[in-house]
Short mmCIF file of C-alpha atoms in Angstrom, two decimals:
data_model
loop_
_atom_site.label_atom_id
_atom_site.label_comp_id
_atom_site.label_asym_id
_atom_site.label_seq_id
_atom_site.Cartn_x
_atom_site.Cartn_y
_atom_site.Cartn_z
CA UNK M 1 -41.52 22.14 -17.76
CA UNK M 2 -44.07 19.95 -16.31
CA UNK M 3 -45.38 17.09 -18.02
CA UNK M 4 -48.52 16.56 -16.16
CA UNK M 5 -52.15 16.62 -17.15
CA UNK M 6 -52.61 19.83 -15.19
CA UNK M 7 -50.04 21.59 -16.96
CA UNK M 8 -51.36 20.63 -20.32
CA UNK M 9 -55.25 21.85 -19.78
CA UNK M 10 -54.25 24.71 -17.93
CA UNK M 11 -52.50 25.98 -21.48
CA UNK M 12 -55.94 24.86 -23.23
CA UNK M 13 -57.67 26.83 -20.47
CA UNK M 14 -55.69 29.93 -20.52
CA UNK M 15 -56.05 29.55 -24.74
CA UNK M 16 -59.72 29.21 -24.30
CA UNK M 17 -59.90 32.34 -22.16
CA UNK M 18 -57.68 34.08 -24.79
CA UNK M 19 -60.02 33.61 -27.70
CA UNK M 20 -61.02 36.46 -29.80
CA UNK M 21 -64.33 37.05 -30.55
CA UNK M 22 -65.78 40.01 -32.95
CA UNK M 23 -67.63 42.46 -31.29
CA UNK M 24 -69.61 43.52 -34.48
CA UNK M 25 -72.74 40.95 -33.56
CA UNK M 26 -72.68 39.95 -29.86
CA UNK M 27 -75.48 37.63 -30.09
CA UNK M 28 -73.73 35.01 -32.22
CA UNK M 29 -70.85 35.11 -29.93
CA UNK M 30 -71.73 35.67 -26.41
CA UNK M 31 -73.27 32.03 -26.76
CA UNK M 32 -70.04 30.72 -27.89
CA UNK M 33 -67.11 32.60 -25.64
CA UNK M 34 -70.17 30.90 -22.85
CA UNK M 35 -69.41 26.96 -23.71
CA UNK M 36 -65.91 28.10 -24.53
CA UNK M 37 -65.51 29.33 -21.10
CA UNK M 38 -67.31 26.47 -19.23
CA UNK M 39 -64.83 24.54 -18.33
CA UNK M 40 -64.71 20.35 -18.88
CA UNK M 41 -61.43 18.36 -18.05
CA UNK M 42 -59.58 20.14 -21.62
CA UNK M 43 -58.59 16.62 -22.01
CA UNK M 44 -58.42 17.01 -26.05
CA UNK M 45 -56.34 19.55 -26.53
CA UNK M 46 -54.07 18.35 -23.26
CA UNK M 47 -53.52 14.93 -25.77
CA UNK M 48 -52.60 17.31 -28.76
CA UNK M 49 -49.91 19.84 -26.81
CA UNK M 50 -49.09 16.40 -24.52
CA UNK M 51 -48.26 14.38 -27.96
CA UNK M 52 -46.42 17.54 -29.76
CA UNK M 53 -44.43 18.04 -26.68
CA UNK M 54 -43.46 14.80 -26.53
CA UNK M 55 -41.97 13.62 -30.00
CA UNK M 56 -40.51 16.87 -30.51
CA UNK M 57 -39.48 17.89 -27.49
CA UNK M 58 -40.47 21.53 -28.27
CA UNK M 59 -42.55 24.20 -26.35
CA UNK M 60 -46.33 23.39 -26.77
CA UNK M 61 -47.55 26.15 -27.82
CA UNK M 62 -46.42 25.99 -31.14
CA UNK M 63 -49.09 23.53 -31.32
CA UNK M 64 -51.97 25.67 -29.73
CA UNK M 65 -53.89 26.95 -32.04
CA UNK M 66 -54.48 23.36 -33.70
CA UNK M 67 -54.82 22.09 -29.83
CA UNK M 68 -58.04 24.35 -29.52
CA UNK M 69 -59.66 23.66 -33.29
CA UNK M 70 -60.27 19.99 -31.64
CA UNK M 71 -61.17 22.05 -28.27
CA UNK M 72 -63.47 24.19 -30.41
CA UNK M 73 -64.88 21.59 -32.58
CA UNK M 74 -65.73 19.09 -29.23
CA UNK M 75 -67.59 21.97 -27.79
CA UNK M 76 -69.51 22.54 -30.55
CA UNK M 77 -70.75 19.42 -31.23
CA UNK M 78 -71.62 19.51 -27.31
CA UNK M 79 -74.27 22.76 -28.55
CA UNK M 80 -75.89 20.82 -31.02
CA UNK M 81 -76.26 17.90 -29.04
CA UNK M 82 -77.61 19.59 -26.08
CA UNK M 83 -80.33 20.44 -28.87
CA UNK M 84 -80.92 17.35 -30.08
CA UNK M 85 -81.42 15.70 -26.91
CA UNK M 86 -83.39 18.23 -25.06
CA UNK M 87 -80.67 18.99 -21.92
CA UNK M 88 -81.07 21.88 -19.59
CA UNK M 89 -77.80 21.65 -18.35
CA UNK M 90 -74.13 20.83 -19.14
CA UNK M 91 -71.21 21.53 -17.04
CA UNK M 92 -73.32 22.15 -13.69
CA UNK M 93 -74.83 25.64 -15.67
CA UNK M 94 -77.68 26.37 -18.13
CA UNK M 95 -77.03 24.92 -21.66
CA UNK M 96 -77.16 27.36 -24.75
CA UNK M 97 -80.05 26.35 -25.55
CA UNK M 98 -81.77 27.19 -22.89
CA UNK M 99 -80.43 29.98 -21.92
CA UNK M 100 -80.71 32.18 -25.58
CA UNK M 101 -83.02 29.74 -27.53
CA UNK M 102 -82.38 26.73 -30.21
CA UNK M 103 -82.00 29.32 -33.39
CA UNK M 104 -78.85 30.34 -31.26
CA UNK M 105 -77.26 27.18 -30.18
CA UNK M 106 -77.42 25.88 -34.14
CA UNK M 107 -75.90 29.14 -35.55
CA UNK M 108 -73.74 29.93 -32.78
CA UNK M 109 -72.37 26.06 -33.37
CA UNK M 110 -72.22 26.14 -36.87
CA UNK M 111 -70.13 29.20 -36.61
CA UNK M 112 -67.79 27.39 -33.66
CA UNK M 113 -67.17 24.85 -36.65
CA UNK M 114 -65.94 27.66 -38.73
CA UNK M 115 -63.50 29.07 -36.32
CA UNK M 116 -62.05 25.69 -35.75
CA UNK M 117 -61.17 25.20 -38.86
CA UNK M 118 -59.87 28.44 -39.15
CA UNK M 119 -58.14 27.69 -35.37
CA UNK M 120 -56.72 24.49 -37.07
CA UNK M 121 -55.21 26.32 -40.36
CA UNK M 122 -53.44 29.19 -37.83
CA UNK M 123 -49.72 28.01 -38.00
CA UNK M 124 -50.35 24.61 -39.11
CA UNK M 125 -47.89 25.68 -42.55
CA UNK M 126 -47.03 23.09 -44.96
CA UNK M 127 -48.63 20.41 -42.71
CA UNK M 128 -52.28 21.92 -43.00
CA UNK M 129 -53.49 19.75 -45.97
CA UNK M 130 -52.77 16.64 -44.30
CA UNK M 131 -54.16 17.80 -40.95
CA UNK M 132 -56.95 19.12 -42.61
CA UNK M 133 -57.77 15.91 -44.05
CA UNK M 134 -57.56 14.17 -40.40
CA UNK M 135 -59.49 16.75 -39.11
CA UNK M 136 -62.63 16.58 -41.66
CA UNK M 137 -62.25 12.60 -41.47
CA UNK M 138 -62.99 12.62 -38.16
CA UNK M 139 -65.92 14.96 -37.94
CA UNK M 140 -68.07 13.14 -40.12
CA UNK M 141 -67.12 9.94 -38.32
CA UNK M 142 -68.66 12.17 -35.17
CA UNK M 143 -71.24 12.59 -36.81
CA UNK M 144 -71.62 8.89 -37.84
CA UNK M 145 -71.33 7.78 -34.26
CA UNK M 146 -73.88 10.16 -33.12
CA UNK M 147 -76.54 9.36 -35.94
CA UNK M 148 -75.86 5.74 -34.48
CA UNK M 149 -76.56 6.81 -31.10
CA UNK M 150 -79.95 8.70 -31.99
CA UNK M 151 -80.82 5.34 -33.87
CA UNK M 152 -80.03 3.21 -31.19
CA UNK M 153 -83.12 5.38 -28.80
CA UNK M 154 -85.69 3.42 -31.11
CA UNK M 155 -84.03 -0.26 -31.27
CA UNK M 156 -84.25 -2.71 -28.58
CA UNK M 157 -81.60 -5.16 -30.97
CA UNK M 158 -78.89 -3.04 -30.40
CA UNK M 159 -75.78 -5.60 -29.97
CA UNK M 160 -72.57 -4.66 -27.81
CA UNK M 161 -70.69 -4.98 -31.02
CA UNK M 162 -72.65 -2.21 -32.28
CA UNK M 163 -72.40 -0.40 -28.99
CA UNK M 164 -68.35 -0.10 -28.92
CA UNK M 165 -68.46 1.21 -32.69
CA UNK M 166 -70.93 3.90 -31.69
CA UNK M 167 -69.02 5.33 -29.17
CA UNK M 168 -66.21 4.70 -31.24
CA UNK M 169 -67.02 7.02 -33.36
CA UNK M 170 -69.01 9.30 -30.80
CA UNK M 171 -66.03 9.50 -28.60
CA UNK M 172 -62.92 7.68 -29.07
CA UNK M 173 -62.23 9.35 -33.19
CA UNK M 174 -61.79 12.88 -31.35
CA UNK M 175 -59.14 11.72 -28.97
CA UNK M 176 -57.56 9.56 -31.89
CA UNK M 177 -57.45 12.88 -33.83
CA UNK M 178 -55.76 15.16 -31.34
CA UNK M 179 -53.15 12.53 -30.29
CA UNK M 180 -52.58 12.13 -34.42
CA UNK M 181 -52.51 15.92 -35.20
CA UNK M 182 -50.11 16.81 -32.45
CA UNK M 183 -47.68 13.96 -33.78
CA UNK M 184 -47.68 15.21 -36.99
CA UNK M 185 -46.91 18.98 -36.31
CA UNK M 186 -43.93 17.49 -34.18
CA UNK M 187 -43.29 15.65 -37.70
CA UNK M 188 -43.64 12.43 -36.54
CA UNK M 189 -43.66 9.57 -38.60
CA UNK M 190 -46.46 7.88 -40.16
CA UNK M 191 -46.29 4.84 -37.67
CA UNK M 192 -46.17 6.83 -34.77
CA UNK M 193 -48.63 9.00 -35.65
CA UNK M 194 -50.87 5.61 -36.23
CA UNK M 195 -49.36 4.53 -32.84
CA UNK M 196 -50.88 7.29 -31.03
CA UNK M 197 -53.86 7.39 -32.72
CA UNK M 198 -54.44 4.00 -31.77
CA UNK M 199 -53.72 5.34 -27.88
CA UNK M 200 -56.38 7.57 -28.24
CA UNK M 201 -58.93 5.63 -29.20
CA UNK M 202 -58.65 2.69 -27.30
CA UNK M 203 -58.34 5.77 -24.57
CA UNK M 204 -61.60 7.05 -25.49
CA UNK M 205 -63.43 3.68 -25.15
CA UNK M 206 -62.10 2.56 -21.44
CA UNK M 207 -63.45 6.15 -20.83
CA UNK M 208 -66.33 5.96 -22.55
CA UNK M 209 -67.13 2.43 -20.42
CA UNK M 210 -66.04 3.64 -17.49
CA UNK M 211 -69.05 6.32 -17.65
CA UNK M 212 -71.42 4.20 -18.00
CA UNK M 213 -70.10 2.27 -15.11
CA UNK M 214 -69.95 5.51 -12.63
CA UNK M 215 -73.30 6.87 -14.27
CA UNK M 216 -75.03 3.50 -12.20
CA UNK M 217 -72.38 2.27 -9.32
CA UNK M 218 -70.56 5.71 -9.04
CA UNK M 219 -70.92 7.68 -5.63
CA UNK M 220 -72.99 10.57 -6.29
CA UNK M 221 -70.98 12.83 -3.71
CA UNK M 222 -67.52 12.18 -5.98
CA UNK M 223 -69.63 11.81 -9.08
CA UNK M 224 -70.94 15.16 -9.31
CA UNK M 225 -74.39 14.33 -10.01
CA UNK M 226 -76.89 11.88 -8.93
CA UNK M 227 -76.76 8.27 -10.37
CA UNK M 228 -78.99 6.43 -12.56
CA UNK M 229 -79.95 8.53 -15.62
CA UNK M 230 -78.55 6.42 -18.02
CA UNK M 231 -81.56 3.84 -16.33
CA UNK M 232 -84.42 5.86 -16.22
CA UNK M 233 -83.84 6.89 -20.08
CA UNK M 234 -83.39 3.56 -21.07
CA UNK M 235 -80.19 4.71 -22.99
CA UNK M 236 -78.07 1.68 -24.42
CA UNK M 237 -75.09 1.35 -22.98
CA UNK M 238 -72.99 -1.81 -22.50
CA UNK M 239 -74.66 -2.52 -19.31
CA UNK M 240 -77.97 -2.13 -21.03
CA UNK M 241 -77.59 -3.76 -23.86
CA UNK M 242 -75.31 -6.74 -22.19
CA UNK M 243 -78.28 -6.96 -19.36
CA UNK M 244 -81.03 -7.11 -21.95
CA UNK M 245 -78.99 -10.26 -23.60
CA UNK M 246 -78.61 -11.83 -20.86
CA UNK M 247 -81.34 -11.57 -18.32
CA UNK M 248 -84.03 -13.82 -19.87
CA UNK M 249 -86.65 -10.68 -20.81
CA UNK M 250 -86.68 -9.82 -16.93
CA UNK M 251 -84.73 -6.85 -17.49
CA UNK M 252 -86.88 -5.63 -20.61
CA UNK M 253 -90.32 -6.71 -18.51
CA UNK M 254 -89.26 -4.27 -15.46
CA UNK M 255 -87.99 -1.07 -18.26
CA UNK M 256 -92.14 -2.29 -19.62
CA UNK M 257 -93.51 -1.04 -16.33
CA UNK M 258 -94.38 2.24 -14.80
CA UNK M 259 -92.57 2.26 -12.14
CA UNK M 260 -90.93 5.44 -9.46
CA UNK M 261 -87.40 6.61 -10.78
CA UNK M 262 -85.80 4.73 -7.54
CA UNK M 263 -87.86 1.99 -7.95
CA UNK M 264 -86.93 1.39 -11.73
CA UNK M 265 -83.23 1.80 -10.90
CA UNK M 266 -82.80 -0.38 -7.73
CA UNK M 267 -84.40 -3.08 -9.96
CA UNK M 268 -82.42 -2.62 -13.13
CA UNK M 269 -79.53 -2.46 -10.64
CA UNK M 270 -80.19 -5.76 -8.82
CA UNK M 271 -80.33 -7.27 -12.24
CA UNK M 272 -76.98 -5.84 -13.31
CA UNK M 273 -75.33 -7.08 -9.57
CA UNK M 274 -76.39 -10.88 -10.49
CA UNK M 275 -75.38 -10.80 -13.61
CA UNK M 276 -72.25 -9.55 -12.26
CA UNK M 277 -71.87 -6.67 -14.61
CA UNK M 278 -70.22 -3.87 -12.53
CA UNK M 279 -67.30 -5.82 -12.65
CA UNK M 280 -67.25 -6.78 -15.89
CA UNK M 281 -68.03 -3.78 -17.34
CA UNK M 282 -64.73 -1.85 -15.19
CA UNK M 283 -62.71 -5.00 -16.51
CA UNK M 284 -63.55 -4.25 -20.26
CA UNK M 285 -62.58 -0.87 -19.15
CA UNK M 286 -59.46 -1.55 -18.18
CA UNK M 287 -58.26 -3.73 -20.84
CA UNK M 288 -58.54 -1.19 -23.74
CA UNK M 289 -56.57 1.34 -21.41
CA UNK M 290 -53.97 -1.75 -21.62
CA UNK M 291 -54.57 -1.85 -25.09
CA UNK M 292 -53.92 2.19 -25.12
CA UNK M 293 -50.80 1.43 -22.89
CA UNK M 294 -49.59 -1.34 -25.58
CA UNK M 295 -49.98 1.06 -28.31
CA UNK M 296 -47.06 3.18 -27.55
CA UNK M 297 -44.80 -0.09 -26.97
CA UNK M 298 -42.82 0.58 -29.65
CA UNK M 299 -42.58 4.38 -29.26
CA UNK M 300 -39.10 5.64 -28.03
CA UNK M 301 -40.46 8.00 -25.18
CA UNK M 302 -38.66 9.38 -22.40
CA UNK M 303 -39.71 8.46 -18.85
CA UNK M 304 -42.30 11.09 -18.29
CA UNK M 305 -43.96 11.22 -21.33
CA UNK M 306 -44.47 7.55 -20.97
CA UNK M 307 -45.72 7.44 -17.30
CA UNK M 308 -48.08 10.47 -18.28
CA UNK M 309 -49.82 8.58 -21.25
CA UNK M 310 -49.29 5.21 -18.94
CA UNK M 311 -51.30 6.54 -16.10
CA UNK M 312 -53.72 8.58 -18.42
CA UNK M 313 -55.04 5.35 -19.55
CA UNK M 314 -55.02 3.89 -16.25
CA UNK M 315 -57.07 6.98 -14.42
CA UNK M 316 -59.32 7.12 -17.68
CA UNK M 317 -60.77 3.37 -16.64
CA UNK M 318 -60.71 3.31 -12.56
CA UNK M 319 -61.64 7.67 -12.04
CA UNK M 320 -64.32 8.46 -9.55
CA UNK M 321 -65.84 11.04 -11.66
#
């Protein structure tokens, strides 16, 4: 078999297209089998099957169903957040929300959480109540992280220390779980399953950073979308926050003004280029996917499985889009 990225989703995306949905009340799943079915890079439950597949050595799919309860769970917390934060779109197409009202993007999410934990209990045997306990760990640490990040809109304080925890727990826990909960249905021991955890969240942050880098110096033609949003909503990111720390209040005087969209984003953008933060921020990046890369040191891996984590962690802090 393949041990490639690409083979990995593509079982995630043939699972996602697989899922069974009641027809007894369309209108609390037709929402759901719609975000389900949108697509995204699968890169969750590619880290679960990936991990399973390779401490054990076994087919991959023994390890589905738990692959798509993180799947599930990520996609649901993508409904309620396209809520919160008022988005018409995700995924280049209409967001729930929009496109059958708020009452059905919170009850169509809240019964995606069910399923995953009924996805995650499907097979899982004597290993459930430990997996279980990973599992419900790191939701509420999602949660956390995005209770931080709703916070952080009304704070102008916010430190970079603060910053990496957020999206810690925003981002990074997820990956840490699937990489955990496929070592542990390959019956991995407990410091290898810590080892990969570790992977996945220092993955998780170079990815996270490297966002924020594309989402203001990316090319819009490779980037998918056009550049500068995280600018013109004043969202804290580590360019942000590191900009607004060290600027001398010229930063926070131009994001005082009323100024055009371009305008306000060549001129944050000029500040960020002296301050020399485009490459600083893609250097950060690129030592926690080292740190991700040192995490599996000590992991006896055969040669693909460790050039497929390796350059995971590599494309995760220098991709295009």
């Amino acid at each position: 078999m393949e041990f490639t990225l690409d083979y990995f989703a593509g079982l995630a995306e043939e699972a996602a297209r697989n899922l069974h949905y009641p027809a007894t009340t369309p209108g609390l799943y037709a929402p759901i089998q719609y975000a389900m079915a949108s697509g995204g890079k699968r890169i969750r439950p590619a880290l679960c099957l990936a991990v399973y597949n390779a401490v054990c050595h076994k087919d991959p799919a023994a390890a589905i169903n738990q692959a798509m309860a993180v799947e599930m769970f990520h996609n649901f917390t993508l409904l309620h957040d396209d809520v919160m934060d008022n988005a018409d779109v995700r995924r280049g197409r209409a967001t729930v929300h929009r496109k059958w009202g708020e009452n059905a993007a919170i009850l169509s999410g809240d019964t995606m959480l069910s399923m995953a934990y009924g996805l995650l209990a499907d097979g899982a045997g004597a290993d459930f109540a430990a997996i279980f306990e990973v599992f419900n760990r790191t939701a509420i640490e999602v949660y956390e992280g995005q209770q931080l990040d709703m916070e952080f809109e009304d704070r102008s304080d916010v430190t970079v220390d603060e910053y990496m925890e957020m999206i810690r727990l925003k981002t990074s826990v997820l990956l840490g779980c699937a990489c955990r909960i496929g070592a542990m249905l390959a019956g991995a021991p407990e410091d290898v399953c810590d080892s990969f955890y570790n992977y996945g969240i220092s993955l998780g942050l170079a990815f996270q950073l490297q966002d924020d880098w594309l989402d203001t110096f990316g090319d819009p033609a490779v980037f998918g979308k056009e550049i500068g949003g995280d600018i013109l909503n004043n969202k804290k990111t580590w360019l942000l926050i590191t900009g607004l720390a060290e600027s001398e209040d010229e930063l926070e005087g131009i994001l005082g003004e009323d100024l055009e969209p371009a305008e306000k984003i060549g001129q944050v953008t000029r500040v960020y280029n002296r301050l020399d933060l485009a490459n600083r921020c893609a250097a950060l990046a690129m030592r926690y996917a080292d740190e991700a890369v040192a995490a599996l040191k000590g992991i006896e891996l055969d040669e693909k499985a460790r050039s497929f984590f390796e350059s995971l962690a590599k494309d995760a802090a220098t991709r295009n889009h």
